[in-house]
Amino acid sequence: SARSEVGHAPTVVAKRPLAALVDILSAWLVAPLVFLFLLRDTGELKRGLLGAVSNRLFEPALTVMADLDRALGNYVRGLFRECALLGLTVALFLTIVGVPLRWAIAIGLFAGATNMVPYVGFVVAMLGGLGYVLLAEEIHPLLPMVDMENVWIWVIVAVGLAELLKNVIYEPLVLGGAVKLHPLIVVIGVSGGAILFGVAGMLLAIPTIVVLKVFVSSTARQLKAYGLI
């Protein structure tokens, strides 16, 4: 029996990294799809929720849902600005270290477009930049200390700086400003979501905080306005 337990141990250990990878990939795929389905909703969800509300609360509920729609719209616009800024930053930094402008723009566009999913934009920028400089025969850096032998190091530095700017400035200030959240709340929310729920928590932390904040404040305001509390 001891021999059989030893024989099964490597299999159990080997399955753990695979299970973790499957969990991460499923979160990357499922969470954005859920968000896109909510955005594409043509009103069925809203009508179903309003149908469960009594006539006395119909108008307050309608106003609360309008406030939620406005808040989610601000979130989408803020996320777009964050992705655009990250793409421009990646393209600029890669151009400085020697990647031709057309390739730097292409890599920046893909990095910005995939930035809504945690880590994917960073990975796209890193693989794109390293893939070019490792296959290219010549580069045209704007920094005198960059050459063919160390350009891959500078690509890593450039993409790392772009990711740092996203985490320190673009996400807390640009995205947080769009949804009217304090930058510290954005940082704590994303970090807490990552700790509690992994990749899906990072992705959904800000919209969840925005929805809860607007729902509570708007509901309290409407109930007071209609004399219900």
Coordinates of C-alpha atoms in Angstrom, one line a residue:
S1 CA 0.0 0.0 0.0
A2 CA 2.9 2.4 0.8
R3 CA 4.3 1.7 -2.7
S4 CA 1.0 2.5 -4.3
E5 CA 0.8 5.8 -2.4
V6 CA 4.3 6.7 -3.5
G7 CA 3.4 5.9 -7.1
H8 CA 0.3 8.1 -7.0
A9 CA 2.0 11.1 -5.4
P10 CA 3.8 12.5 -8.5
T11 CA 0.5 12.3 -10.4
V12 CA -1.3 14.4 -7.8
V13 CA 1.6 16.9 -7.7
A14 CA 1.7 17.1 -11.5
K15 CA -2.0 17.9 -11.7
R16 CA -1.8 20.9 -9.4
P17 CA 0.0 23.3 -11.8
L18 CA -2.2 22.1 -14.6
A19 CA -5.4 22.8 -12.5
A20 CA -4.1 26.2 -11.6
L21 CA -3.4 27.0 -15.3
V22 CA -6.9 25.9 -16.2
D23 CA -8.4 28.1 -13.5
I24 CA -6.5 31.1 -14.8
L25 CA -7.4 30.5 -18.4
S26 CA -11.1 29.9 -17.5
A27 CA -11.2 33.2 -15.6
W28 CA -9.5 35.0 -18.5
L29 CA -12.1 33.7 -20.9
V30 CA -15.3 33.6 -18.8
A31 CA -15.1 37.0 -17.0
P32 CA -14.7 39.1 -20.2
L33 CA -17.5 37.2 -21.9
V34 CA -19.9 37.8 -18.9
F35 CA -19.0 41.5 -19.1
L36 CA -19.6 41.7 -22.8
F37 CA -22.9 39.9 -22.5
L38 CA -24.0 42.5 -19.9
L39 CA -23.0 45.3 -22.2
R40 CA -24.9 43.8 -25.2
D41 CA -28.1 43.4 -23.1
T42 CA -30.9 45.1 -25.1
G43 CA -33.2 45.6 -22.1
E44 CA -34.4 42.2 -21.2
L45 CA -32.5 42.1 -17.9
K46 CA -33.7 45.6 -17.0
R47 CA -37.3 44.8 -17.8
G48 CA -37.1 41.7 -15.8
L49 CA -35.8 43.5 -12.8
L50 CA -38.3 46.3 -13.0
G51 CA -41.1 43.8 -13.4
A52 CA -40.3 42.5 -9.9
V53 CA -40.7 46.0 -8.4
S54 CA -43.9 47.3 -6.9
N55 CA -45.6 50.3 -8.5
R56 CA -44.7 52.5 -5.6
L57 CA -41.0 51.9 -6.1
F58 CA -41.1 51.8 -9.9
E59 CA -39.8 55.4 -10.5
P60 CA -37.1 55.3 -7.9
A61 CA -35.9 51.9 -9.3
L62 CA -35.9 53.3 -12.8
T63 CA -33.8 56.3 -11.7
V64 CA -31.4 53.9 -9.8
M65 CA -30.9 51.8 -13.0
A66 CA -30.3 54.9 -15.1
D67 CA -27.6 55.9 -12.6
L68 CA -26.1 52.4 -12.8
D69 CA -26.1 52.6 -16.7
R70 CA -24.3 55.9 -16.5
A71 CA -21.7 54.6 -14.1
L72 CA -21.0 51.6 -16.2
G73 CA -20.7 53.8 -19.3
N74 CA -18.1 55.9 -17.5
Y75 CA -16.3 52.7 -16.5
V76 CA -16.1 51.6 -20.1
R77 CA -14.9 55.0 -21.3
G78 CA -12.3 55.1 -18.6
L79 CA -11.1 51.6 -19.4
F80 CA -10.8 52.6 -23.1
R81 CA -8.7 55.6 -22.1
E82 CA -6.5 53.4 -19.9
C83 CA -6.0 50.9 -22.8
A84 CA -5.2 53.6 -25.3
L85 CA -2.6 55.2 -23.0
L86 CA -1.0 51.9 -22.3
G87 CA -0.8 51.2 -26.1
L88 CA 0.7 54.6 -26.8
T89 CA 3.2 54.2 -24.0
V90 CA 4.3 50.7 -25.2
A91 CA 4.7 52.0 -28.7
L92 CA 6.7 55.0 -27.6
F93 CA 9.1 53.0 -25.3
L94 CA 9.7 50.3 -27.9
T95 CA 10.5 53.0 -30.5
I96 CA 13.0 54.5 -28.1
V97 CA 14.8 51.2 -27.6
G98 CA 15.0 50.6 -31.4
V99 CA 11.9 48.8 -32.6
P100 CA 10.7 50.4 -35.9
L101 CA 7.8 52.7 -35.5
R102 CA 5.3 50.6 -37.6
W103 CA 6.1 47.5 -35.5
A104 CA 6.1 49.4 -32.2
I105 CA 2.6 50.8 -33.1
A106 CA 1.3 47.3 -34.0
I107 CA 2.6 45.8 -30.7
G108 CA 1.2 48.8 -28.8
L109 CA -2.2 48.4 -30.4
F110 CA -2.4 44.7 -29.5
A111 CA -1.1 45.4 -26.0
G112 CA -3.7 48.1 -25.4
A113 CA -6.6 46.1 -26.9
T114 CA -5.8 43.1 -24.7
N115 CA -5.2 45.2 -21.6
M116 CA -8.7 44.7 -20.3
V117 CA -7.8 41.2 -19.3
P118 CA -5.2 41.2 -16.5
Y119 CA -1.6 40.3 -17.5
V120 CA -2.5 39.7 -21.2
G121 CA -1.5 43.2 -22.4
F122 CA 1.8 43.0 -20.5
V123 CA 2.5 39.5 -22.0
V124 CA 1.6 40.7 -25.5
A125 CA 3.9 43.7 -25.3
M126 CA 6.7 41.6 -23.9
L127 CA 6.5 38.8 -26.4
G128 CA 6.0 41.2 -29.3
G129 CA 9.0 43.3 -28.4
L130 CA 11.3 40.4 -27.6
G131 CA 10.2 38.5 -30.7
Y132 CA 11.1 41.4 -32.9
V133 CA 14.5 42.3 -31.4
L134 CA 15.6 38.6 -31.3
L135 CA 14.7 38.1 -35.0
A136 CA 15.6 41.5 -36.4
E137 CA 19.0 42.0 -38.1
E138 CA 19.2 45.7 -37.2
I139 CA 17.6 48.2 -34.8
H140 CA 17.5 51.9 -34.7
P141 CA 17.6 52.9 -31.0
L142 CA 17.3 56.5 -29.9
L143 CA 19.5 55.8 -26.8
P144 CA 23.2 55.5 -27.4
M145 CA 23.7 52.7 -24.9
V146 CA 21.4 50.3 -26.7
D147 CA 22.9 47.9 -29.2
M148 CA 22.1 44.5 -30.7
E149 CA 23.6 42.6 -27.8
N150 CA 21.7 44.3 -25.0
V151 CA 18.5 45.4 -26.7
W152 CA 16.5 42.6 -25.3
I153 CA 17.2 43.8 -21.8
W154 CA 16.0 47.3 -22.8
V155 CA 12.8 45.8 -24.2
I156 CA 12.1 44.2 -20.9
V157 CA 12.8 47.5 -19.1
A158 CA 10.6 49.4 -21.5
V159 CA 7.6 47.1 -21.2
G160 CA 8.1 46.9 -17.4
L161 CA 8.0 50.7 -17.2
A162 CA 4.9 50.8 -19.3
E163 CA 3.2 48.3 -17.0
L164 CA 4.4 50.3 -14.0
L165 CA 2.8 53.5 -15.4
K166 CA -0.4 51.6 -16.0
N167 CA -0.6 50.3 -12.4
V168 CA 0.6 53.6 -10.7
I169 CA -1.0 56.3 -12.9
Y170 CA -3.3 55.1 -15.7
E171 CA -5.5 52.7 -13.6
P172 CA -5.8 54.7 -10.4
L173 CA -6.0 58.2 -11.9
V174 CA -7.5 57.8 -15.4
L175 CA -9.8 54.9 -14.7
G176 CA -10.5 55.9 -11.1
G177 CA -11.2 59.5 -12.2
A178 CA -13.7 58.3 -14.9
V179 CA -15.7 56.3 -12.3
K180 CA -15.2 58.9 -9.5
L181 CA -13.2 56.6 -7.2
H182 CA -10.2 57.7 -5.1
P183 CA -7.0 56.2 -6.6
L184 CA -6.3 54.5 -3.3
I185 CA -9.6 52.7 -3.5
V186 CA -8.8 51.5 -7.0
V187 CA -5.4 50.1 -5.9
I188 CA -6.8 48.4 -2.8
G189 CA -9.8 47.1 -4.7
V190 CA -7.7 45.6 -7.5
S191 CA -5.2 44.1 -5.0
G192 CA -8.0 42.7 -2.8
G193 CA -9.8 41.2 -5.8
A194 CA -6.6 39.5 -6.9
I195 CA -6.0 38.1 -3.4
L196 CA -9.5 36.9 -2.9
F197 CA -10.6 35.8 -6.4
G198 CA -7.4 35.7 -8.6
V199 CA -7.6 37.0 -12.2
A200 CA -11.3 37.3 -12.2
G201 CA -11.2 39.4 -9.0
M202 CA -8.7 41.8 -10.6
L203 CA -10.9 42.1 -13.7
L204 CA -14.2 42.7 -11.9
A205 CA -13.0 44.6 -8.8
I206 CA -13.5 48.1 -10.2
P207 CA -16.9 47.6 -11.9
T208 CA -18.2 45.8 -8.8
I209 CA -17.1 48.6 -6.5
V210 CA -18.6 51.2 -8.9
V211 CA -21.9 49.3 -9.1
L212 CA -22.2 48.9 -5.3
K213 CA -21.2 52.5 -4.7
V214 CA -23.7 53.9 -7.2
F215 CA -26.5 51.5 -6.2
V216 CA -26.2 52.3 -2.5
S217 CA -25.9 56.1 -2.9
S218 CA -28.6 56.3 -5.6
T219 CA -31.0 54.1 -3.8
A220 CA -30.6 56.1 -0.5
R221 CA -31.1 59.4 -2.4
Q222 CA -34.3 58.2 -4.2
L223 CA -35.8 56.7 -1.1
K224 CA -35.3 60.0 0.7
A225 CA -36.7 62.0 -2.2
Y226 CA -39.9 59.9 -2.2
G227 CA -40.2 59.9 1.6
L228 CA -39.8 56.2 1.9
I229 CA -37.1 56.5 4.6

